XYZ file of N, CA and C in Angstrom:
828
model
N 18.753 17.848 12.933
C 18.676 17.913 10.643
C 18.307 16.703 10.095
N 17.235 16.195 9.605
C 16.032 15.334 8.899
C 15.493 15.656 7.498
N 15.771 14.190 7.252
C 14.607 14.287 5.916
C 13.488 13.472 6.418
N 12.769 14.458 5.960
C 11.063 13.276 5.341
C 10.072 13.381 4.451
N 8.742 12.869 5.247
C 8.624 11.276 4.072
C 7.374 12.105 4.500
N 6.704 12.076 2.344
C 6.389 12.335 2.065
C 4.647 11.047 1.512
N 4.058 10.522 2.015
C 3.280 9.449 0.958
C 1.735 10.109 0.033
N 0.833 9.299 -0.171
C -0.123 9.456 -0.016
C -1.300 8.618 0.459
N -2.180 8.676 0.583
C -3.349 8.091 1.473
C -3.855 6.436 0.673
N -3.724 5.573 0.056
C -3.169 4.371 -0.630
C -2.277 3.556 -0.060
N -1.325 4.557 0.677
C -0.539 3.432 1.770
C -1.164 2.871 2.437
N -2.331 3.611 3.164
C -2.671 3.062 4.525
C -2.029 2.761 5.316
N -1.002 4.066 5.390
C -0.673 4.000 6.848
C -1.127 3.749 8.258
N -0.924 3.287 8.995
C -1.736 3.214 10.738
C -0.807 4.862 11.544
N -1.710 5.596 11.874
C -2.609 7.162 11.771
C -0.999 6.358 13.508
N -0.597 5.392 13.614
C 1.048 5.631 14.918
C 1.923 5.397 14.735
N 2.180 5.424 13.147
C 3.388 5.340 12.364
C 2.850 7.442 12.199
N 2.005 7.641 11.208
C 2.238 8.728 11.117
C 2.695 9.664 12.238
N 2.206 9.922 13.661
C 2.118 10.787 13.963
C 4.399 10.943 14.895
N 4.119 9.014 15.070
C 5.265 9.082 15.810
C 6.336 9.699 14.497
N 6.485 9.078 13.400
C 7.389 9.302 12.591
C 7.345 10.980 11.554
N 6.113 11.528 12.232
C 6.400 12.753 11.265
C 6.317 12.893 9.725
N 5.041 11.892 9.010
C 5.021 11.462 7.395
C 4.522 12.181 7.738
N 3.853 13.183 6.534
C 2.750 14.210 5.386
C 2.352 13.117 4.646
N 0.962 12.938 4.407
C -0.407 12.074 4.510
C -1.311 12.220 3.205
N -1.078 12.533 1.880
C -1.827 13.960 1.234
C -3.114 12.703 0.545
N -4.032 12.945 0.744
C -5.104 12.141 0.698
C -5.746 11.912 -0.863
N -5.755 11.264 -1.980
C -6.773 10.872 -3.669
C -8.067 11.052 -2.710
N -8.310 11.125 -3.204
C -10.390 10.676 -2.863
C -10.712 10.302 -4.389
N -12.207 10.044 -3.809
C -13.398 9.260 -4.595
C -14.192 10.491 -5.067
N -14.532 9.982 -6.211
C -15.374 11.651 -7.679
C -16.564 10.756 -7.333
N -17.530 11.213 -6.812
C -19.325 10.874 -6.661
C -20.227 12.025 -7.500
N -20.873 11.615 -8.032
C -21.948 11.744 -8.718
C -23.610 11.771 -8.310
N -23.735 12.087 -7.840
C -24.902 12.391 -6.557
C -24.554 11.250 -4.958
N -25.810 9.874 -5.580
C -24.687 9.212 -4.297
C -23.886 8.250 -4.843
N -23.707 8.503 -6.158
C -22.938 7.545 -6.628
C -21.526 8.146 -6.319
N -20.014 6.638 -6.798
C -18.963 7.189 -6.424
C -18.822 6.717 -8.086
N -17.852 7.569 -8.845
C -17.589 7.245 -10.873
C -16.267 6.633 -10.795
N -15.318 7.172 -9.997
C -13.713 7.369 -10.512
C -13.187 7.340 -9.113
N -11.921 7.495 -9.575
C -11.379 8.443 -8.475
C -10.338 9.394 -8.752
N -10.005 10.481 -8.084
C -8.679 11.482 -8.270
C -7.752 11.099 -7.736
N -6.902 11.943 -8.286
C -5.675 12.488 -7.825
C -4.956 13.275 -7.250
N -4.194 13.971 -6.610
C -3.937 15.271 -6.104
C -2.961 16.165 -7.477
N -2.934 17.284 -7.199
C -2.524 17.785 -8.214
C -0.567 18.555 -8.205
N 0.106 18.499 -9.175
C 1.606 19.003 -9.117
C 1.250 20.154 -7.845
N -0.107 21.509 -7.986
C 0.477 22.870 -7.367
C 0.525 22.276 -5.827
N -0.596 20.959 -5.573
C -0.796 20.896 -3.888
C 0.601 20.117 -3.394
N 1.326 19.345 -4.648
C 2.249 18.595 -3.316
C 2.982 19.350 -3.543
N 3.609 20.974 -4.573
C 4.679 21.412 -4.626
C 4.604 22.549 -3.277
N 2.731 22.470 -2.312
C 2.692 23.711 -1.639
C 3.075 22.579 -0.267
N 2.654 21.261 -0.390
C 3.304 21.015 0.626
C 5.315 20.493 0.880
N 5.231 20.272 -0.201
C 7.264 20.553 -0.262
C 7.881 21.230 0.431
N 7.508 22.770 -0.347
C 7.995 24.397 0.030
C 7.880 24.267 2.011
N 6.069 24.391 2.510
C 6.397 23.654 4.316
C 7.422 23.162 3.856
N 7.300 21.831 4.012
C 8.820 20.816 4.978
C 9.743 21.451 4.832
N 10.408 21.849 3.445
C 11.398 22.498 3.195
C 11.695 24.185 4.466
N 10.539 24.706 3.896
C 11.105 25.541 5.451
C 11.425 26.331 6.481
N 11.403 24.524 7.086
C 11.593 24.486 8.203
C 13.450 23.973 8.515
N 14.598 24.296 8.580
C 15.714 24.258 8.904
C 16.139 23.026 9.451
N 15.007 22.901 9.978
C 15.498 21.331 10.491
C 15.198 20.047 9.340
N 15.066 20.564 8.479
C 14.009 19.697 7.307
C 16.309 19.953 6.308
N 16.016 18.640 5.899
C 17.216 18.838 4.785
C 16.974 17.823 3.643
N 15.581 17.518 3.257
C 15.052 16.860 1.537
C 13.860 16.533 2.314
N 13.341 16.307 1.421
C 11.917 15.280 1.387
C 12.002 13.761 0.363
N 11.627 12.812 0.200
C 11.396 12.004 0.142
C 10.030 11.607 0.252
N 9.522 11.787 -1.162
C 7.958 11.422 -1.107
C 8.011 10.138 -2.773
N 7.242 9.083 -1.693
C 6.652 7.809 -2.157
C 5.524 7.787 -2.757
N 5.197 7.125 -3.541
C 3.219 7.024 -3.819
C 2.880 6.035 -4.434
N 1.604 5.462 -4.782
C 0.838 4.725 -5.341
C 1.216 4.664 -6.629
N 1.756 3.198 -7.315
C 2.420 2.719 -8.677
C 1.903 4.229 -9.439
N 2.555 4.399 -9.915
C 2.429 5.738 -11.658
C 1.428 4.243 -12.309
N 1.680 3.228 -12.408
C 0.333 2.597 -13.403
C -0.569 2.408 -13.374
N -0.987 2.626 -11.652
C -2.464 3.010 -11.001
C -3.090 4.176 -10.880
N -2.255 5.430 -11.031
C -2.361 6.581 -10.254
C -1.580 7.324 -11.264
N -1.837 8.553 -11.995
C -1.881 10.484 -11.419
C -0.286 10.198 -10.697
N -0.784 10.058 -8.962
C -0.118 11.011 -7.763
C 1.248 10.885 -8.684
N 2.244 10.080 -8.859
C 3.663 9.877 -9.270
C 3.616 11.050 -10.076
N 3.060 10.873 -10.813
C 3.485 12.444 -11.872
C 3.430 13.377 -10.984
N 2.243 14.058 -10.375
C 1.676 14.814 -9.936
C 3.274 15.198 -9.254
N 3.759 14.658 -8.340
C 4.269 14.866 -7.688
C 5.904 14.924 -7.916
N 7.046 13.635 -9.241
C 7.650 14.646 -10.038
C 7.968 15.580 -10.691
N 6.370 15.814 -11.241
C 6.143 17.819 -10.902
C 6.417 18.726 -10.393
N 6.057 18.524 -8.428
C 6.026 19.331 -8.440
C 7.777 19.383 -7.476
N 8.532 18.011 -7.743
C 9.808 18.031 -7.006
C 10.545 19.218 -8.454
N 10.596 19.149 -9.501
C 11.022 20.067 -9.893
C 11.317 21.385 -9.657
N 10.427 22.259 -8.900
C 10.845 23.449 -8.389
C 11.566 23.266 -7.473
N 12.581 22.472 -6.603
C 12.821 22.255 -6.025
C 14.179 21.607 -5.927
N 14.894 22.242 -7.056
C 16.146 22.037 -7.153
C 17.250 20.230 -6.485
N 15.897 19.556 -6.758
C 16.740 18.426 -6.154
C 16.981 18.141 -4.428
N 16.327 18.849 -4.002
C 16.269 19.029 -2.306
C 14.424 17.791 -2.468
N 13.946 17.449 -3.538
C 12.515 16.500 -3.199
C 13.073 15.379 -3.907
N 12.994 14.593 -3.882
C 13.526 13.281 -4.899
C 11.757 12.265 -4.238
N 11.175 11.819 -5.784
C 10.172 10.925 -5.561
C 10.662 9.912 -6.124
N 9.703 8.486 -5.398
C 9.878 7.153 -5.868
C 8.441 6.524 -6.164
N 8.468 6.114 -7.505
C 7.565 5.098 -7.534
C 7.622 3.580 -6.973
N 6.363 3.602 -5.961
C 6.710 2.323 -5.302
C 6.354 1.235 -6.102
N 5.704 1.541 -6.934
C 5.288 -0.173 -7.955
C 3.921 -0.533 -6.843
N 3.566 -0.687 -6.013
C 2.390 -0.817 -5.388
C 1.727 -0.520 -4.673
N 1.320 -1.373 -3.424
C -0.413 -0.256 -3.571
C -0.721 -0.866 -2.151
N -1.310 0.484 -0.981
C -1.174 -0.682 0.032
C -0.064 -0.389 0.835
N 0.252 -0.882 2.369
C 0.812 -1.233 2.905
C 1.912 -2.134 3.008
N 2.081 -2.433 0.979
C 3.373 -3.063 0.428
C 4.208 -1.865 0.685
N 3.638 -0.592 -0.202
C 4.701 0.569 -0.022
C 4.347 1.156 1.225
N 3.366 0.994 1.886
C 3.969 1.803 3.049
C 3.898 1.299 4.134
N 4.983 -0.134 4.456
C 5.697 -0.140 5.533
C 6.834 -0.038 5.330
N 7.594 0.347 3.710
C 8.275 1.045 3.145
C 8.157 2.119 3.844
N 7.069 3.315 3.883
C 7.530 4.500 3.684
C 8.133 5.265 5.484
N 6.852 4.246 5.820
C 7.219 3.909 7.767
C 8.807 3.557 7.732
N 9.160 2.394 7.432
C 10.720 2.567 7.735
C 11.651 3.700 7.358
N 11.307 4.195 6.141
C 12.226 5.272 5.738
C 12.476 5.890 6.144
N 11.047 6.233 7.192
C 11.046 8.176 7.689
C 11.781 7.098 9.534
N 11.771 6.058 9.635
C 12.598 5.746 11.352
C 13.666 5.731 10.724
N 14.529 5.429 9.570
C 15.953 5.678 9.312
C 16.252 7.143 8.563
N 15.629 8.088 8.691
C 16.231 9.366 8.615
C 16.046 9.935 10.138
N 14.902 9.235 10.542
C 15.132 9.988 12.199
C 16.238 9.357 12.648
N 16.950 8.328 12.128
C 18.371 8.267 12.986
C 19.333 8.158 12.139
N 19.083 9.055 11.530
C 20.179 9.651 10.601
C 20.401 9.906 9.173
N 19.382 8.681 8.206
C 20.450 7.713 7.267
C 20.022 9.332 6.202
N 20.374 9.611 5.381
C 20.951 11.375 4.724
C 19.398 10.521 3.330
N 19.430 12.126 2.486
C 18.514 12.368 1.220
C 18.592 11.366 0.733
N 19.821 10.924 0.548
C 19.959 9.834 -0.913
C 19.831 8.523 -0.396
N 20.417 8.397 0.546
C 20.402 6.764 1.442
C 18.990 6.572 1.218
N 17.632 7.602 2.310
C 16.751 6.950 2.437
C 15.807 6.690 1.230
N 16.084 7.561 -0.013
C 15.077 6.810 -1.603
C 15.376 5.993 -1.420
N 17.249 5.341 -1.583
C 17.259 4.158 -1.904
C 16.288 3.158 -1.379
N 16.834 3.879 -0.020
C 15.414 2.107 0.422
C 14.320 2.078 0.172
N 13.607 3.692 0.370
C 12.802 3.302 -0.624
C 12.383 2.272 -1.628
N 13.335 3.164 -2.402
C 12.979 2.420 -3.548
C 13.424 0.559 -4.048
N 14.095 0.010 -2.890
C 14.282 -0.838 -2.231
C 13.770 -1.790 -1.686
N 12.791 -1.104 -0.794
C 11.707 -1.415 0.412
C 10.663 -1.326 -0.781
N 10.164 -0.796 -0.828
C 9.132 -0.154 -1.762
C 8.602 -1.243 -3.359
N 9.945 -1.497 -3.856
C 9.640 -2.612 -5.145
C 10.400 -3.354 -4.594
N 10.650 -3.876 -3.926
C 10.823 -5.422 -3.635
C 9.540 -6.074 -2.914
N 8.884 -5.667 -2.572
C 7.068 -5.948 -2.177
C 6.221 -6.255 -2.530
N 4.913 -7.089 -2.458
C 3.885 -7.732 -3.192
C 3.136 -7.644 -2.049
N 1.573 -7.310 -2.978
C 0.017 -7.471 -2.985
C -0.348 -8.397 -3.298
N -1.579 -9.285 -2.544
C -1.731 -10.688 -3.270
C -3.211 -10.063 -2.604
N -4.335 -9.898 -3.256
C -5.957 -9.821 -2.983
C -7.050 -10.922 -3.896
N -7.485 -11.708 -3.055
C -8.374 -11.884 -2.820
C -9.766 -11.374 -2.756
N -10.480 -10.884 -4.218
C -11.777 -10.763 -4.611
C -12.580 -11.325 -4.703
N -13.538 -10.625 -4.489
C -15.182 -11.203 -4.483
C -15.947 -11.713 -6.285
N -15.230 -10.286 -6.788
C -15.211 -10.698 -8.293
C -14.277 -9.401 -9.027
N -14.262 -9.368 -10.346
C -12.727 -8.234 -10.761
C -13.903 -7.402 -11.375
N -15.087 -7.479 -11.042
C -15.694 -6.449 -11.705
C -15.635 -4.347 -11.302
N -15.660 -4.794 -9.726
C -15.526 -2.574 -9.518
C -13.478 -2.968 -9.920
N -12.765 -3.487 -10.123
C -11.232 -3.507 -10.829
C -11.726 -3.358 -12.356
N -12.502 -4.069 -12.976
C -13.202 -3.684 -14.668
C -13.980 -2.469 -14.793
N -14.705 -1.668 -13.971
C -14.642 -0.405 -13.600
C -13.868 0.557 -13.311
N -12.716 0.603 -13.166
C -12.203 1.862 -12.503
C -11.148 1.473 -13.836
N -11.276 0.335 -14.325
C -10.403 0.322 -15.806
C -8.600 -0.124 -15.476
N -8.769 -0.720 -14.783
C -7.068 -1.807 -14.073
C -7.602 -3.083 -14.475
N -7.801 -3.239 -15.866
C -7.228 -5.274 -15.399
C -7.633 -5.599 -16.956
N -7.535 -4.030 -17.495
C -6.927 -5.036 -18.946
C -6.499 -6.782 -19.598
N -5.668 -6.401 -18.784
C -4.897 -7.539 -19.024
C -5.538 -9.099 -18.872
N -5.650 -8.728 -17.367
C -6.560 -9.839 -16.148
C -7.965 -10.037 -16.877
N -8.574 -8.961 -17.264
C -9.778 -9.934 -18.248
C -9.227 -10.705 -19.420
N -8.258 -10.062 -19.669
C -8.407 -11.125 -20.966
C -8.449 -12.057 -20.615
N -6.954 -12.816 -19.438
C -6.592 -14.303 -19.232
C -8.328 -14.988 -18.491
N -8.706 -13.645 -17.778
C -9.725 -14.254 -17.193
C -11.396 -14.619 -18.508
N -11.447 -14.213 -19.382
C -12.357 -14.512 -20.209
C -13.379 -13.777 -19.955
N -14.783 -15.560 -19.712
C -16.009 -15.226 -19.246
C -16.517 -16.140 -18.622
N -15.091 -16.009 -16.901
C -15.170 -17.292 -16.153
C -14.866 -16.334 -15.375
N -15.190 -15.057 -14.774
C -15.962 -13.579 -13.694
C -16.721 -14.049 -12.691
N -17.430 -15.609 -12.960
C -18.421 -15.170 -11.743
C -17.304 -16.140 -10.719
N -15.950 -17.009 -11.615
C -14.820 -17.221 -9.976
C -14.286 -16.277 -8.995
N -14.154 -16.850 -7.982
C -13.112 -15.832 -6.893
C -12.044 -15.545 -7.939
N -11.543 -14.232 -7.563
C -10.053 -13.831 -8.682
C -8.730 -13.800 -7.275
N -7.565 -14.274 -7.748
C -6.996 -13.879 -6.599
C -5.519 -12.874 -7.521
N -5.180 -12.047 -7.163
C -4.818 -11.487 -7.773
C -2.971 -11.013 -7.042
N -2.218 -10.351 -7.539
C -0.555 -9.699 -7.582
C -0.384 -8.652 -7.713
N -0.213 -7.667 -7.243
C 0.254 -6.754 -7.769
C 1.427 -5.751 -7.360
N 2.334 -6.432 -8.362
C 3.929 -6.201 -8.643
C 4.717 -5.443 -9.610
N 5.767 -4.770 -9.188
C 6.463 -4.279 -10.676
C 4.919 -3.301 -11.156
N 4.479 -2.674 -10.396
C 3.287 -1.946 -10.894
C 1.990 -2.635 -11.379
N 2.192 -3.424 -11.647
C 1.441 -4.506 -12.637
C 0.290 -5.175 -11.977
N -0.967 -5.021 -12.071
C -1.854 -5.783 -11.249
C -2.201 -7.136 -12.777
N -1.676 -8.939 -11.489
C -2.043 -9.538 -12.838
C -2.936 -10.625 -11.856
N -3.300 -11.695 -12.847
C -4.475 -12.877 -12.046
C -3.075 -13.753 -11.395
N -3.236 -14.523 -10.035
C -2.444 -15.015 -10.030
C -3.043 -16.679 -9.742
N -4.404 -16.607 -9.647
C -5.262 -18.111 -8.837
C -6.760 -17.993 -9.682
N -7.565 -18.517 -9.547
C -8.557 -18.189 -9.422
C -9.651 -19.567 -8.877
N -10.434 -19.396 -7.703
C -11.830 -20.371 -7.388
C -13.118 -20.398 -7.602
N -13.751 -21.088 -7.199
C -14.713 -21.264 -7.440
C -15.736 -20.593 -6.310
N -15.289 -20.653 -5.181
C -15.308 -20.005 -3.361
C -14.746 -18.899 -3.051
N -14.660 -18.830 -2.563
C -14.137 -16.901 -1.155
C -13.347 -18.020 -0.524
N -14.144 -19.035 0.254
C -12.684 -19.915 1.183
C -11.620 -20.006 0.340
N -12.067 -21.068 -0.897
C -10.864 -22.016 -1.832
C -9.771 -20.463 -2.251
N -10.717 -19.681 -2.198
C -9.416 -18.032 -2.725
C -8.934 -17.811 -2.151
N -8.938 -17.802 -0.799
C -8.419 -17.896 0.312
C -7.670 -18.163 0.796
N -7.872 -19.959 0.612
C -6.478 -20.978 0.697
C -5.440 -20.532 -0.363
N -6.027 -20.453 -1.928
C -5.183 -20.341 -2.840
C -4.075 -18.959 -2.522
N -4.608 -17.957 -1.490
C -4.091 -16.584 -1.488
C -2.857 -17.303 -0.124
N -3.484 -17.797 0.273
C -1.615 -18.521 1.975
C -1.103 -19.192 0.970
N -1.079 -20.208 0.000
C -0.459 -20.624 -0.415
C 0.410 -19.796 -1.454
N -0.271 -19.122 -1.902
C 0.470 -18.051 -2.622
C 1.942 -17.294 -1.868
N 1.467 -17.018 -0.490
C 2.445 -16.091 0.127
C 3.183 -17.278 1.634
N 3.466 -18.232 1.110
C 4.997 -18.827 1.594
C 5.628 -18.607 1.581
N 5.814 -18.317 0.241
C 7.375 -18.573 -0.811
C 7.565 -17.195 0.192
N 7.027 -16.716 -0.608
C 7.249 -14.240 0.375
C 7.557 -14.597 1.537
N 6.650 -14.832 1.826
C 6.357 -14.827 3.522
C 8.078 -15.963 4.217
N 8.378 -16.733 3.505
C 9.816 -17.198 3.642
C 10.714 -16.848 3.240
N 11.192 -15.842 2.824
C 11.976 -15.172 2.667
C 13.268 -14.568 3.654
N 12.770 -14.679 4.091
C 13.534 -13.882 5.463
C 12.538 -12.871 6.057
N 13.448 -11.893 6.904
C 12.955 -11.342 7.813
C 11.747 -9.894 6.845
N 10.388 -9.843 7.328
C 9.161 -9.558 6.476
C 8.484 -8.347 7.370
N 7.473 -7.860 6.998
C 6.308 -7.571 7.879
C 5.280 -7.789 6.510
N 4.319 -8.219 7.677
C 2.986 -9.081 6.723
C 2.211 -8.443 7.546
N 1.317 -7.795 6.306
C -0.204 -6.600 6.439
C -1.496 -7.285 5.654
N -2.567 -7.449 6.712
C -3.684 -7.777 5.913
C -4.124 -6.796 5.884
N -5.052 -6.451 5.042
C -5.837 -5.991 4.261
C -7.213 -6.439 3.861
N -8.022 -5.359 4.142
C -9.922 -5.645 4.107
C -10.770 -4.157 3.084
N -11.064 -5.264 2.451
C -12.638 -4.161 2.938
C -13.784 -4.796 3.094
N -15.075 -4.361 4.106
C -15.821 -4.340 4.639
C -15.911 -6.200 4.962
N -14.348 -6.138 5.259
C -14.547 -7.869 6.102
C -13.921 -7.797 6.774
N -13.565 -7.574 7.768
C -13.122 -7.393 9.386
C -12.955 -8.905 9.793
N -14.348 -10.063 10.047
C -13.977 -10.947 9.816
C -12.831 -11.677 9.192
N -13.324 -11.586 8.278
C -12.621 -12.818 7.298
C -11.411 -12.580 7.381
N -10.826 -10.864 7.459
C -9.269 -10.392 7.806
C -9.281 -11.341 8.727
N -9.468 -11.364 10.054
C -8.909 -11.660 11.276
C -8.959 -13.666 11.048
N -9.185 -14.019 10.689
C -9.152 -15.168 10.237
C -8.233 -15.416 9.560
N -7.641 -14.597 8.401
C -6.623 -14.467 7.779
C -4.909 -14.238 8.064
N -5.655 -13.281 9.054
C -4.029 -13.550 10.407
C -4.114 -14.239 11.060
N -4.909 -14.974 10.950
C -4.345 -15.832 12.104
C -4.084 -17.275 11.466
N -4.292 -17.527 10.189
C -4.059 -18.817 10.094
C -2.072 -18.242 9.509
N -2.066 -16.469 8.634
C -0.723 -16.999 8.384
C -0.005 -16.768 9.691
N -0.202 -16.094 11.269
C 0.338 -15.975 12.246
C 1.280 -17.353 12.211
N 0.452 -18.528 12.645
C 0.790 -19.774 12.240
C 1.876 -20.155 11.580
N 1.892 -19.696 10.553
C 3.041 -20.509 9.472
C 4.239 -18.857 9.214
N 4.431 -18.415 10.446
C 5.303 -17.741 10.630
C 6.148 -17.929 12.063
N 7.209 -17.526 12.063
C 8.115 -17.414 13.423
C 7.541 -15.892 14.059
N 7.333 -15.219 13.374
C 7.088 -13.819 13.918
C 5.089 -13.208 13.770
N 4.728 -13.723 14.906
C 3.612 -13.287 14.896
C 2.449 -12.032 14.906
N 4.215 -11.586 15.284
C 3.555 -10.113 16.167
C 3.798 -9.210 14.995
N 5.231 -10.214 14.151
C 4.735 -9.344 12.595
C 3.536 -8.943 11.362
N 2.670 -9.479 11.665
C 1.877 -9.432 11.611
C 0.074 -8.427 11.692
N 0.217 -7.943 10.976
C -0.914 -6.733 11.207
C -1.985 -6.971 10.865
N -3.491 -6.412 10.799
C -4.169 -5.553 10.232
C -5.072 -4.670 9.727
N -5.022 -4.049 8.722
C -5.050 -2.542 8.652
C -5.987 -2.208 7.047
N -7.523 -1.664 7.263
C -8.298 -1.447 6.123
C -7.857 -0.918 5.019
N -8.550 -1.054 3.908
C -7.684 -0.214 2.341
C -7.838 0.665 2.696
N -7.585 2.441 2.577
C -7.556 3.230 2.159
C -9.112 3.328 1.004
N -10.081 4.749 1.127
C -11.130 4.446 0.559
C -11.044 4.273 -1.383
N -10.455 4.562 -1.459
C -9.396 4.559 -3.419
C -9.063 3.497 -3.405
N -8.508 2.423 -2.415
C -8.400 1.123 -3.447
C -9.593 1.387 -2.693
N -10.258 0.538 -1.925
C -11.422 0.378 -1.544
C -12.257 -0.116 -2.653
N -12.574 1.618 -3.417
C -13.849 1.398 -4.658
C -12.988 0.391 -5.676
N -12.101 0.140 -6.004
C -11.268 -0.458 -6.590
C -11.382 -2.544 -6.522
N -11.912 -2.226 -5.768
C -11.165 -3.381 -5.669
C -12.669 -4.499 -5.153
N -13.434 -3.988 -3.884
C -14.731 -3.984 -4.122
C -15.261 -4.210 -2.911
N -16.321 -4.063 -2.270
C -16.463 -5.348 -0.859
C -15.632 -6.733 -0.802
N -15.682 -6.529 0.477
C -15.324 -8.578 0.367
C -14.068 -8.645 0.500
N -13.669 -8.137 -0.356
C -11.452 -8.013 -0.623
C -11.229 -8.247 0.921
N -10.499 -9.333 0.423
C -9.140 -9.221 1.768
C -7.419 -9.459 0.611
N -6.784 -8.946 1.472
C -5.789 -8.463 0.768
C -4.497 -8.679 1.375
N -3.245 -9.184 1.049
C -1.890 -9.496 2.179
C -1.320 -8.571 1.332
N -0.092 -8.330 2.047
C 1.540 -7.176 1.202
C 2.537 -7.999 2.016
N 3.535 -8.073 1.547
C 4.907 -8.309 2.281
C 6.386 -7.355 2.019
N 6.385 -6.623 2.941
C 7.390 -5.907 2.901
C 8.306 -6.462 3.560
N 9.480 -5.695 3.157
C 10.971 -6.704 2.917
C 11.764 -6.340 4.841
N 12.276 -6.288 6.544
C 11.753 -5.890 7.496
C 14.046 -4.890 7.195
N 13.524 -4.146 7.745
C 15.170 -3.928 7.427
C 15.647 -3.694 8.405
N 14.899 -3.735 9.762
C 15.633 -3.700 11.226
C 14.760 -4.349 12.181
N 15.331 -5.790 13.088
C 14.106 -6.091 13.842
C 13.685 -5.036 15.020
N 14.088 -3.747 15.366
C 14.575 -2.539 16.298
C 12.868 -2.335 15.494
N 12.607 -1.552 14.272
C 11.753 -1.390 13.831
C 10.420 -1.411 14.607
N 9.732 -0.129 15.214
C 9.060 -0.835 16.132
C 7.475 -0.379 15.333
N 6.755 -2.062 15.850
C 5.745 -2.753 14.876
C 4.401 -2.182 16.224
N 3.638 -1.355 16.126
C 2.701 -0.957 16.906
C 1.503 -2.162 16.908
N 1.027 -2.421 18.121
C 0.399 -3.162 18.183
C -1.305 -2.880 17.496
N -2.305 -3.210 16.409
C -3.200 -2.382 15.492
C -4.292 -3.670 15.885
N -5.714 -3.009 16.266
C -6.481 -3.467 16.035
C -7.643 -3.531 14.842
N -8.470 -5.014 14.406
C -8.819 -4.954 12.804
C -9.366 -3.647 11.698
N -9.766 -2.491 12.679
C -10.138 -1.403 12.557
C -9.354 -0.186 12.229
N -7.739 -0.327 12.078
C -7.017 1.009 12.814
C -6.348 1.221 11.396
N -7.045 2.037 10.987
C -6.534 3.022 9.784
C -6.507 4.412 9.988
N -5.451 4.992 8.930
C -5.054 6.519 8.921
C -6.320 6.630 9.051
């Protein structure tokens, strides 16, 4: 008997974890008009309800915990919460307040804990703690992609007329804020690493370097971070999924930091191109 985990593709989960822990990933997608991507789309309540019903039909499944991209960035959480009302408390839905492996690492650890006997309420509480305690920093080439996607109203007000600068943003507690700015990509990456030092130094953590069309930059970032942590094997490289990539733009390098609940949790060795 076990609890099953559901998440969305913005969690950027490596396929190794999806397969090993039996995680169900629902795919968000981009919307195209002609040869242009114009927006992104969440899944519907009915789609999620079908997934929940199928999982709960397994007599070995005692419940479902569904963890999703921040509700301030997507309607996916609302769809999940709507669908969950149809199952009499057997489906619990968590707003991760994050994006990428900041909450993907939380989902994987919850699935591992569920496989090892943690019950429905325990898995839900663990998901809330791990995902909401995580942070994501990202160095972008510009804010234009976030502006286009309607995700930076507060940041744009701060940034004013200096959009030519290289911004470093932080996603924490569900919202996107400007953390630093620099005149070059190299300096933006230096600022990002400086911001990470406190996050990485706060205890046992899992660090994931993300990128969009920037594998060499991601590898350089991971190499530098590994020099600053006593656990270099806990620094992974995973590409952004297509939805996050569209919002952030090419050349973006991001880093997420999530608490590691147990040093025995299995961390796969991934190549820079490993994605779900």
